[in-house]
Amino acid sequence: MTTANSSLIKIVLIDDNPGNLELLVAALGRQELEIFTAEDPEEGLDLVFTHHPQIVLTDLVMPKLSGMEVLERIVEFDPAIEVILMTAHYSTETAVEAIKKGASDYWNKPVSIAMVRKKVDQLVEEARRRSIAQNLQSQLLEVSEFEGIIGNSPQMWDLFSRIRRVAPHYRTTLVTGHTGSGKDLVASALHRLSPVSQGNFVVLNCSAVVETLFESELFGHVKGSFTGATTDKIGLFEHAHKGTLFLDEIGDMPMSTQAKLLRCIQNQEVQRLGSLTARKVDVHIIAATNRDLRKCMDEKTFREDLYYRLSMVEITTPDLAEREGDLPLLERHFLRKFTALYGKKVRGLTRRAELILLRHNWPGNVRELENVIGYASMMVMGEMIDVGDLPTYLTAGAAAHSILVSAACVAPESEEMLPLEEQEKLLLMQALDKAVGNQSLAARMLKISRDTLRYRMKKHNLT
Ligand SMILES: Nc1ncnc2c1ncn2[C@@H]1O[C@H](COP(=O)(O)OP(=O)(O)O)[C@@H](O)[C@H]1O
Ligand SMILES: [Mg+2]
């Protein structure tokens, strides 16, 4: 019997002794399982690769291929498959080795029917719950999006409701929050839901402007107003007329410009540099910053009057680490994005990989998570992202180590900790090196498309 969203659980049994296979089939026959058996380990592996079972029971000592090798091949294929080894020659040493290699259990032969039933029941139950949870997560993702912003935590519901309430009415808003927490997304959502959504959305990143050009950027200038002003120029304020001006990183705006900005906002008019006439403008202002503007005011780098004007309506984006429930949603969201981008089929993350992400504190917030999933999606060979596909800076720490040990998987080789970007660059260089500069070959080795490779190479200035 199958239901709409829980298909039959598949199990592969491998044992060179037909009597043992019969016993296992007899033990499991009554359950809602699709059972495949093989006396030959290589045939058994073929069954695993073609039917993709959730559970595999394999004998340890067999001719041709040992159970340990079977285990290795299966873990390589899909680390999410539960592999159980059975042996008449039990030793703690091999048991530990098997568990370290990713086996989920290690049984001493002869096995009793009752024990097999009980343990397989548990695994089946777990596999069912996981598949239901995965379906629910997918459905949850569909309903957890607001104007391109993903979230289903109380903090995010609060954020969505603030945006919805503020958007129709604000003239100026301040968006605060730590880096990577979604301030840009909030700004564009505010614009799209505002009465001026048909107008321009003009962005000025204040940290990227040369101080001397700030005012001419914002307010424009007339020809000859300063050296280099060879023509008249319209400023961003005028570009944003009947639309929105987004001043990103406003904490980096020079004090003198802040004064002019405030005047502009208050009077709703701009004066181009070198011009005596003021022009009326109708502009919505969104300012964003990851700085503590109160501290900037204490340090006299931010004007109080401008702060109070801007912060009449303040919206704060919460840190990712404060909203754990959103992590799986965002993982899934970015997984979809990147696997589509790289043309890969990835079902999800293994539990131990998920645990590592869960225990990380995400100082770079959603942007950091996006980078991590992007990196893992590029690295992964199989259908599941596992610990080895994550950047080493996540897996080299003590917390990660304890997870690895408790999950009893192989600890990663002690590699030096490198930032994500550096690791990516290193990988690219290694692949290009191995491929003697042949890009198609390097792309194949990395399991990415040539376009992706080229894009990444360009990003890292590799030729
Ligand atoms: N809640 C979210 N849902 C989906 N993507 C998000 C979310 N928050 C941030 N992102 C993504 O993370 C990255 C960083 O977000 P951004 O808005 O630029 O952060 P900030 O401006 O606060 O530094 C962007 O790629 C953005 O699309
Ligand atoms: Mg930003």
Coordinates of C-alpha atoms and ligand atoms in Angstrom, one line a residue:
M1 CA 0.0 0.0 0.0
T2 CA 1.3 3.4 -0.9
T3 CA -0.2 6.8 -0.1
A4 CA 0.2 10.0 -2.0
N5 CA 3.3 11.3 -0.3
S6 CA 4.9 8.3 1.4
S7 CA 6.0 5.8 -1.3
L8 CA 7.0 2.3 -0.3
I9 CA 10.3 2.1 1.6
K10 CA 12.9 0.0 -0.3
I11 CA 15.4 -2.3 1.2
V12 CA 18.3 -4.2 -0.3
L13 CA 19.6 -7.4 1.3
I14 CA 23.1 -8.7 0.4
D15 CA 24.4 -12.0 1.7
D16 CA 26.3 -14.8 0.0
N17 CA 24.5 -17.4 2.1
P18 CA 21.0 -17.9 0.6
G19 CA 19.8 -19.3 3.9
N20 CA 20.5 -16.0 5.6
L21 CA 18.7 -14.1 2.9
E22 CA 15.6 -16.3 3.3
L23 CA 15.6 -15.7 7.0
L24 CA 15.8 -11.9 6.5
V25 CA 13.0 -12.0 3.9
A26 CA 10.9 -14.0 6.2
A27 CA 11.5 -11.5 9.0
L28 CA 10.7 -8.5 6.9
G29 CA 8.1 -9.9 4.5
R30 CA 5.1 -8.9 6.5
Q31 CA 6.1 -5.2 6.5
E32 CA 5.3 -2.6 4.0
L33 CA 8.6 -2.9 2.3
E34 CA 9.8 -3.5 -1.2
I35 CA 12.6 -6.1 -0.8
F36 CA 15.5 -6.8 -3.2
T37 CA 18.0 -9.5 -2.5
A38 CA 21.4 -10.4 -3.9
E39 CA 23.8 -13.2 -3.1
D40 CA 26.6 -11.5 -5.0
P41 CA 27.8 -8.2 -3.6
E42 CA 28.4 -6.6 -7.0
E43 CA 24.8 -7.5 -8.0
G44 CA 23.7 -6.1 -4.7
L45 CA 25.4 -2.8 -5.5
D46 CA 23.7 -2.7 -8.8
L47 CA 20.4 -3.1 -7.1
V48 CA 21.3 -0.2 -4.8
F49 CA 22.3 2.0 -7.7
T50 CA 19.2 1.2 -9.8
H51 CA 16.5 1.1 -7.0
H52 CA 18.0 3.7 -4.6
P53 CA 16.7 2.0 -1.4
Q54 CA 16.6 3.8 1.9
I55 CA 18.0 0.8 3.8
V56 CA 20.7 -1.8 3.0
L57 CA 21.6 -4.9 5.1
T58 CA 24.8 -6.5 4.0
D59 CA 27.0 -9.4 5.2
L60 CA 30.5 -8.4 6.1
V61 CA 32.5 -11.4 4.9
M62 CA 31.7 -12.3 1.3
P63 CA 33.8 -13.5 -1.7
K64 CA 34.8 -10.8 -4.3
L65 CA 33.8 -7.8 -2.3
S66 CA 33.7 -7.3 1.5
G67 CA 30.8 -5.7 3.2
M68 CA 33.1 -2.8 4.2
E69 CA 33.8 -2.1 0.5
V70 CA 30.0 -2.4 -0.2
L71 CA 29.5 0.2 2.5
E72 CA 32.1 2.6 1.1
R73 CA 30.6 2.4 -2.4
I74 CA 27.1 3.1 -1.0
V75 CA 28.2 6.0 1.1
E76 CA 29.9 7.5 -1.9
F77 CA 26.6 7.0 -3.9
D78 CA 24.3 8.4 -1.2
P79 CA 25.4 9.0 2.3
A80 CA 21.8 9.2 3.4
I81 CA 21.2 5.4 2.9
E82 CA 21.1 3.5 6.1
V83 CA 23.6 0.7 5.8
I84 CA 23.8 -2.1 8.3
L85 CA 26.6 -4.6 8.4
M86 CA 26.1 -8.2 9.7
T87 CA 28.9 -10.5 10.7
A88 CA 29.6 -13.7 12.5
H89 CA 33.1 -12.5 13.3
Y90 CA 32.2 -9.5 15.5
S91 CA 35.0 -7.3 16.8
T92 CA 34.7 -3.9 18.3
E93 CA 37.5 -2.7 16.0
T94 CA 35.6 -3.5 12.8
A95 CA 32.3 -2.2 14.4
V96 CA 34.0 1.2 15.0
E97 CA 35.5 1.2 11.6
A98 CA 32.1 0.5 10.0
I99 CA 30.4 3.2 12.0
K100 CA 33.2 5.7 11.2
K101 CA 32.8 4.9 7.5
G102 CA 29.1 5.8 7.7
A103 CA 27.3 2.5 8.6
S104 CA 24.2 3.1 10.7
D105 CA 24.6 -0.2 12.7
Y106 CA 26.6 -3.3 13.0
W107 CA 24.9 -6.6 13.9
N108 CA 26.3 -9.8 15.4
K109 CA 25.2 -13.0 13.7
P110 CA 23.1 -15.0 14.1
V111 CA 20.4 -12.3 14.0
S112 CA 17.0 -13.0 15.6
I113 CA 13.9 -12.4 13.6
A114 CA 12.5 -10.3 16.4
M115 CA 15.5 -8.1 16.5
V116 CA 15.6 -7.6 12.7
R117 CA 12.0 -6.6 12.7
K118 CA 12.3 -4.2 15.6
K119 CA 15.4 -2.4 14.2
V120 CA 14.1 -2.3 10.6
D121 CA 10.8 -1.0 11.9
Q122 CA 12.6 1.9 13.6
L123 CA 14.5 2.7 10.4
V124 CA 11.4 2.5 8.3
E125 CA 9.5 4.8 10.7
E126 CA 12.4 7.2 10.6
A127 CA 12.6 7.2 6.8
R128 CA 8.9 7.8 6.6
R129 CA 9.0 10.7 9.0
R130 CA 11.9 12.2 7.2
S131 CA 10.2 12.0 3.8
I132 CA 7.0 13.5 5.2
A133 CA 9.1 16.3 6.9
Q134 CA 10.8 17.0 3.6
N135 CA 7.5 17.3 1.8
L136 CA 6.2 19.6 4.5
Q137 CA 9.3 21.7 4.3
S138 CA 8.8 22.1 0.6
Q139 CA 5.2 23.1 1.1
L140 CA 6.2 25.4 3.9
L141 CA 8.7 27.1 1.7
E142 CA 5.9 28.0 -0.8
V143 CA 4.0 29.8 1.9
S144 CA 6.9 31.3 3.7
E145 CA 7.8 33.9 1.1
F146 CA 7.0 37.5 1.2
E147 CA 8.1 39.7 -1.7
G148 CA 11.1 37.5 -2.3
I149 CA 12.0 37.3 1.4
I150 CA 12.0 33.9 3.0
G151 CA 11.1 33.3 6.6
N152 CA 8.6 31.6 8.8
S153 CA 9.8 32.6 12.3
P154 CA 7.9 35.0 14.6
Q155 CA 10.6 37.6 13.9
M156 CA 10.1 37.4 10.2
W157 CA 6.4 37.5 10.4
D158 CA 6.8 40.6 12.4
L159 CA 9.1 42.0 9.8
F160 CA 6.7 41.2 7.0
S161 CA 3.8 42.8 8.8
R162 CA 5.9 45.9 9.5
I163 CA 6.8 46.2 5.8
R164 CA 3.2 45.7 4.8
R165 CA 2.0 48.4 7.2
V166 CA 4.8 50.9 6.5
A167 CA 5.0 50.7 2.7
P168 CA 1.8 52.6 1.8
H169 CA 2.6 55.5 4.1
Y170 CA 6.3 56.2 4.7
R171 CA 8.3 59.2 3.2
T172 CA 11.5 58.2 4.9
T173 CA 12.5 54.9 6.5
L174 CA 15.6 53.5 8.2
V175 CA 16.4 49.9 7.7
T176 CA 18.9 48.6 10.3
G177 CA 20.4 45.1 10.8
H178 CA 23.7 43.2 10.6
T179 CA 25.4 42.5 7.4
G180 CA 23.8 39.9 5.2
S181 CA 20.5 39.9 7.1
G182 CA 18.4 41.1 4.1
K183 CA 18.3 44.9 4.3
D184 CA 18.5 45.3 0.5
L185 CA 15.6 42.9 0.1
V186 CA 13.5 44.9 2.6
A187 CA 14.3 48.1 0.8
S188 CA 13.1 46.8 -2.5
A189 CA 10.0 45.2 -0.9
L190 CA 9.2 48.6 0.6
H191 CA 9.5 50.3 -2.8
R192 CA 7.4 47.6 -4.6
L193 CA 4.6 47.9 -2.1
S194 CA 4.6 51.7 -2.0
P195 CA 2.4 54.1 -4.0
V196 CA 5.5 55.0 -6.1
S197 CA 6.3 51.5 -7.2
Q198 CA 5.9 52.6 -10.8
G199 CA 8.7 55.1 -10.3
N200 CA 12.4 54.6 -10.3
F201 CA 14.2 52.7 -7.6
V202 CA 17.5 54.5 -7.4
V203 CA 20.3 53.0 -5.3
L204 CA 23.4 54.8 -3.9
N205 CA 25.9 52.7 -2.0
C206 CA 27.4 55.4 0.3
S207 CA 30.4 53.3 1.1
A208 CA 31.4 53.1 -2.5
V209 CA 31.4 56.8 -3.3
V210 CA 34.5 59.0 -3.3
E211 CA 33.9 61.7 -0.7
T212 CA 34.5 64.6 -3.1
L213 CA 32.0 63.4 -5.6
F214 CA 29.2 62.6 -3.1
E215 CA 27.2 65.8 -3.5
S216 CA 27.5 65.9 -7.2
E217 CA 26.2 62.3 -7.3
L218 CA 23.3 63.0 -5.1
F219 CA 22.3 66.5 -6.2
G220 CA 23.9 66.9 -9.7
H221 CA 25.9 69.8 -10.9
V222 CA 26.0 72.5 -13.7
K223 CA 28.7 72.7 -16.2
G224 CA 31.8 74.4 -14.8
S225 CA 30.8 74.2 -11.1
F226 CA 34.1 72.4 -10.4
T227 CA 37.1 71.1 -12.3
G228 CA 35.9 68.1 -14.2
A229 CA 32.3 69.2 -14.4
T230 CA 32.3 69.5 -18.2
T231 CA 28.6 69.1 -18.7
D232 CA 25.4 69.5 -16.7
K233 CA 24.5 66.5 -14.7
I234 CA 21.3 65.3 -13.1
G235 CA 21.8 63.9 -9.5
L236 CA 20.3 60.8 -8.2
F237 CA 17.6 62.8 -6.3
E238 CA 16.2 64.0 -9.5
H239 CA 16.4 60.5 -11.0
A240 CA 14.4 59.3 -8.2
H241 CA 11.7 61.9 -8.7
K242 CA 8.3 60.2 -8.1
G243 CA 10.1 57.1 -7.0
T244 CA 12.4 55.9 -4.3
L245 CA 16.0 56.8 -3.4
F246 CA 17.8 54.0 -1.5
L247 CA 20.8 55.2 0.4
D248 CA 22.6 52.1 1.4
E249 CA 25.3 52.2 4.1
I250 CA 24.2 55.7 5.1
G251 CA 26.5 55.5 8.1
D252 CA 29.4 56.1 5.6
M253 CA 28.0 59.4 4.3
P254 CA 30.2 62.4 5.1
M255 CA 28.8 64.9 7.7
S256 CA 28.7 67.8 5.3
T257 CA 26.6 65.8 2.9
Q258 CA 24.3 64.7 5.7
A259 CA 23.4 68.3 6.3
K260 CA 22.5 68.9 2.7
L261 CA 20.6 65.6 2.5
L262 CA 18.5 66.6 5.5
R263 CA 17.6 70.0 4.0
C264 CA 16.7 68.2 0.8
I265 CA 14.4 65.8 2.6
Q266 CA 12.8 68.5 4.6
N267 CA 12.2 70.9 1.7
Q268 CA 11.6 68.3 -0.9
E269 CA 13.8 70.2 -3.3
V270 CA 17.3 70.0 -4.7
Q271 CA 19.8 72.5 -5.9
R272 CA 22.4 71.2 -8.4
L273 CA 26.0 72.2 -7.5
G274 CA 26.8 75.6 -9.0
S275 CA 23.1 76.4 -9.6
L276 CA 21.1 79.0 -7.8
T277 CA 17.7 77.6 -8.5
A278 CA 16.1 74.9 -6.5
R279 CA 14.0 72.2 -8.2
K280 CA 11.0 70.5 -6.5
V281 CA 11.4 66.8 -6.1
D282 CA 9.0 64.2 -4.8
V283 CA 11.2 61.3 -3.5
H284 CA 10.7 58.5 -1.0
I285 CA 13.8 57.8 1.0
I286 CA 15.0 54.5 2.3
A287 CA 18.3 54.5 4.2
A288 CA 20.0 51.4 5.4
T289 CA 23.0 50.7 7.7
N290 CA 24.6 47.9 9.6
R291 CA 26.2 50.5 11.9
D292 CA 24.9 51.6 15.3
L293 CA 24.0 55.1 14.4
R294 CA 23.6 56.1 18.0
K295 CA 27.2 55.3 18.6
C296 CA 28.1 57.2 15.4
M297 CA 26.2 60.2 16.9
D298 CA 28.3 59.9 20.1
E299 CA 31.4 59.8 18.0
K300 CA 30.1 62.8 16.1
T301 CA 30.2 61.0 12.7
F302 CA 26.4 61.1 12.3
R303 CA 24.1 64.0 12.6
E304 CA 21.4 63.8 15.3
D305 CA 18.8 65.7 13.3
L306 CA 19.2 63.5 10.3
Y307 CA 19.0 60.4 12.5
Y308 CA 15.8 61.5 14.1
R309 CA 14.3 62.4 10.7
L310 CA 15.2 59.0 9.3
S311 CA 14.4 56.8 12.2
M312 CA 10.8 58.0 12.6
V313 CA 10.1 54.7 11.0
E314 CA 12.7 52.1 11.7
I315 CA 12.7 48.5 10.5
T316 CA 15.2 46.0 11.8
T317 CA 16.2 42.8 10.1
P318 CA 16.8 40.0 12.6
D319 CA 20.0 37.9 12.7
L320 CA 19.8 34.5 11.2
A321 CA 21.1 32.8 14.3
E322 CA 18.1 34.2 16.2
R323 CA 15.6 32.4 14.0
E324 CA 16.6 28.8 13.8
G325 CA 13.4 27.6 12.2
D326 CA 14.2 29.6 9.1
L327 CA 17.5 27.8 8.5
P328 CA 16.1 24.7 6.8
L329 CA 13.8 26.8 4.7
L330 CA 16.6 29.0 3.5
E331 CA 18.8 25.9 2.9
R332 CA 16.1 24.5 0.6
H333 CA 15.6 27.9 -1.1
F334 CA 19.3 28.3 -1.9
L335 CA 19.6 24.6 -2.8
R336 CA 17.0 25.0 -5.4
K337 CA 18.6 28.2 -6.7
F338 CA 22.1 26.7 -7.0
T339 CA 21.3 23.2 -8.2
A340 CA 19.3 24.9 -11.0
L341 CA 22.3 27.1 -11.7
Y342 CA 24.8 24.3 -11.8
G343 CA 22.4 21.9 -13.5
K344 CA 22.6 19.3 -10.7
K345 CA 20.1 17.0 -9.0
V346 CA 20.5 17.4 -5.3
R347 CA 17.8 16.1 -2.9
G348 CA 19.0 17.8 0.3
L349 CA 21.5 17.7 3.1
T350 CA 22.4 14.7 5.2
R351 CA 21.4 15.0 8.9
R352 CA 25.0 15.4 10.0
A353 CA 25.6 18.2 7.5
E354 CA 22.4 19.9 8.6
L355 CA 23.6 19.6 12.2
I356 CA 26.8 21.4 11.4
L357 CA 24.8 24.3 9.8
L358 CA 22.5 24.3 12.8
R359 CA 25.3 24.7 15.3
H360 CA 27.1 27.5 13.4
N361 CA 26.3 31.0 14.6
W362 CA 26.2 32.7 11.2
P363 CA 28.0 36.0 11.7
G364 CA 27.5 36.7 8.0
N365 CA 23.8 35.9 8.3
V366 CA 21.9 34.8 5.2
R367 CA 24.6 36.0 2.8
E368 CA 27.0 33.6 4.5
L369 CA 24.5 30.7 4.3
E370 CA 23.9 31.5 0.6
N371 CA 27.7 31.3 0.0
V372 CA 27.9 28.0 1.9
I373 CA 25.1 26.3 0.0
G374 CA 26.5 27.7 -3.2
Y375 CA 29.9 26.2 -2.4
A376 CA 28.4 22.8 -1.4
S377 CA 26.2 22.7 -4.5
M378 CA 29.3 23.1 -6.6
M379 CA 31.2 20.5 -4.6
V380 CA 28.6 17.7 -4.2
M381 CA 29.0 14.7 -6.5
G382 CA 26.0 12.6 -5.3
E383 CA 22.4 13.5 -4.5
M384 CA 23.0 14.6 -0.9
I385 CA 25.2 17.3 0.4
D386 CA 27.4 15.7 3.1
V387 CA 29.9 17.1 5.6
G388 CA 32.7 16.7 3.2
D389 CA 31.0 19.1 0.7
L390 CA 30.8 21.9 3.3
P391 CA 33.6 24.5 3.5
T392 CA 36.3 23.3 5.9
Y393 CA 36.0 26.4 8.1
L394 CA 32.6 25.0 9.2
T395 CA 33.8 21.5 9.8
A396 CA 37.3 22.1 11.2
G397 CA 36.0 23.6 14.5
A398 CA 35.6 21.8 17.8
A399 CA 31.8 21.9 17.7
A400 CA 31.9 20.3 14.2
H401 CA 34.3 17.8 15.4
S402 CA 32.1 16.7 18.2
I403 CA 29.2 16.3 15.8
L404 CA 31.4 14.3 13.5
V405 CA 32.4 12.0 16.3
S406 CA 28.9 11.6 17.7
A407 CA 27.5 11.0 14.2
A408 CA 30.5 8.6 13.9
C409 CA 31.4 9.6 10.5
V410 CA 34.9 10.0 9.2
A411 CA 36.6 13.1 10.6
P412 CA 37.8 15.4 7.8
E413 CA 41.5 15.5 7.1
S414 CA 43.0 18.3 9.1
E415 CA 43.2 21.0 6.5
E416 CA 44.1 24.5 7.1
M417 CA 41.2 26.8 7.7
L418 CA 40.6 28.9 4.7
P419 CA 37.8 31.4 4.0
L420 CA 35.2 30.2 1.5
E421 CA 36.4 32.3 -1.3
E422 CA 40.0 31.1 -0.9
Q423 CA 38.9 27.5 -0.8
E424 CA 36.9 27.9 -4.0
K425 CA 39.8 29.5 -5.7
L426 CA 42.1 26.7 -4.6
L427 CA 39.7 24.1 -5.9
L428 CA 39.6 25.9 -9.3
M429 CA 43.3 26.1 -9.5
Q430 CA 43.8 22.5 -8.6
A431 CA 41.3 21.4 -11.2
L432 CA 42.8 23.6 -13.8
D433 CA 46.2 22.4 -12.9
K434 CA 45.2 18.7 -13.2
A435 CA 43.5 19.4 -16.4
V436 CA 46.6 21.2 -17.7
G437 CA 44.5 24.3 -18.4
N438 CA 41.8 22.4 -20.4
Q439 CA 38.7 24.2 -19.2
S440 CA 36.2 21.6 -20.4
L441 CA 38.1 18.9 -18.6
A442 CA 38.4 21.0 -15.4
A443 CA 34.7 21.8 -15.5
R444 CA 33.9 18.1 -15.8
M445 CA 36.2 17.3 -12.9
L446 CA 34.4 19.8 -10.8
K447 CA 31.0 18.6 -12.1
I448 CA 30.1 22.1 -13.1
S449 CA 29.3 23.6 -16.5
R450 CA 32.0 25.4 -18.5
D451 CA 30.1 28.7 -18.2
T452 CA 30.0 28.3 -14.5
L453 CA 33.7 27.6 -14.5
R454 CA 34.5 30.6 -16.6
Y455 CA 32.3 32.8 -14.4
R456 CA 34.1 31.5 -11.3
M457 CA 37.5 31.9 -12.9
K458 CA 36.7 35.5 -13.8
K459 CA 35.6 36.2 -10.3
H460 CA 39.0 35.0 -9.0
N461 CA 41.0 36.6 -11.7
L462 CA 42.2 33.2 -13.0
T463 CA 43.2 32.9 -16.6
Ligands
LIG1 N1 15.1 36.3 4.2 C1 15.8 36.1 3.1 N2 15.2 35.3 2.2 C2 15.9 35.0 1.0 N3 17.1 35.5 0.7 C3 17.7 36.4 1.6 C4 17.0 36.7 2.9 N4 17.8 37.5 3.5 C5 18.9 37.7 2.8 N5 18.8 37.0 1.6 C6 19.9 37.0 0.6 O1 21.1 37.1 1.2 C7 22.0 38.0 0.6 C8 22.3 39.2 1.5 O2 21.1 40.0 1.7 P1 21.1 41.5 1.6 O3 19.7 42.0 1.6 O4 22.1 42.0 0.6 O5 21.8 41.8 3.1 P2 22.3 43.2 3.7 O6 21.9 44.3 2.8 O7 21.5 43.2 5.0 O8 23.7 43.0 3.9 C9 21.2 38.4 -0.7 O9 21.6 37.5 -1.8 C10 19.8 38.2 -0.4 O10 19.0 37.9 -1.5
MG2 MG 23.2 45.6 1.9

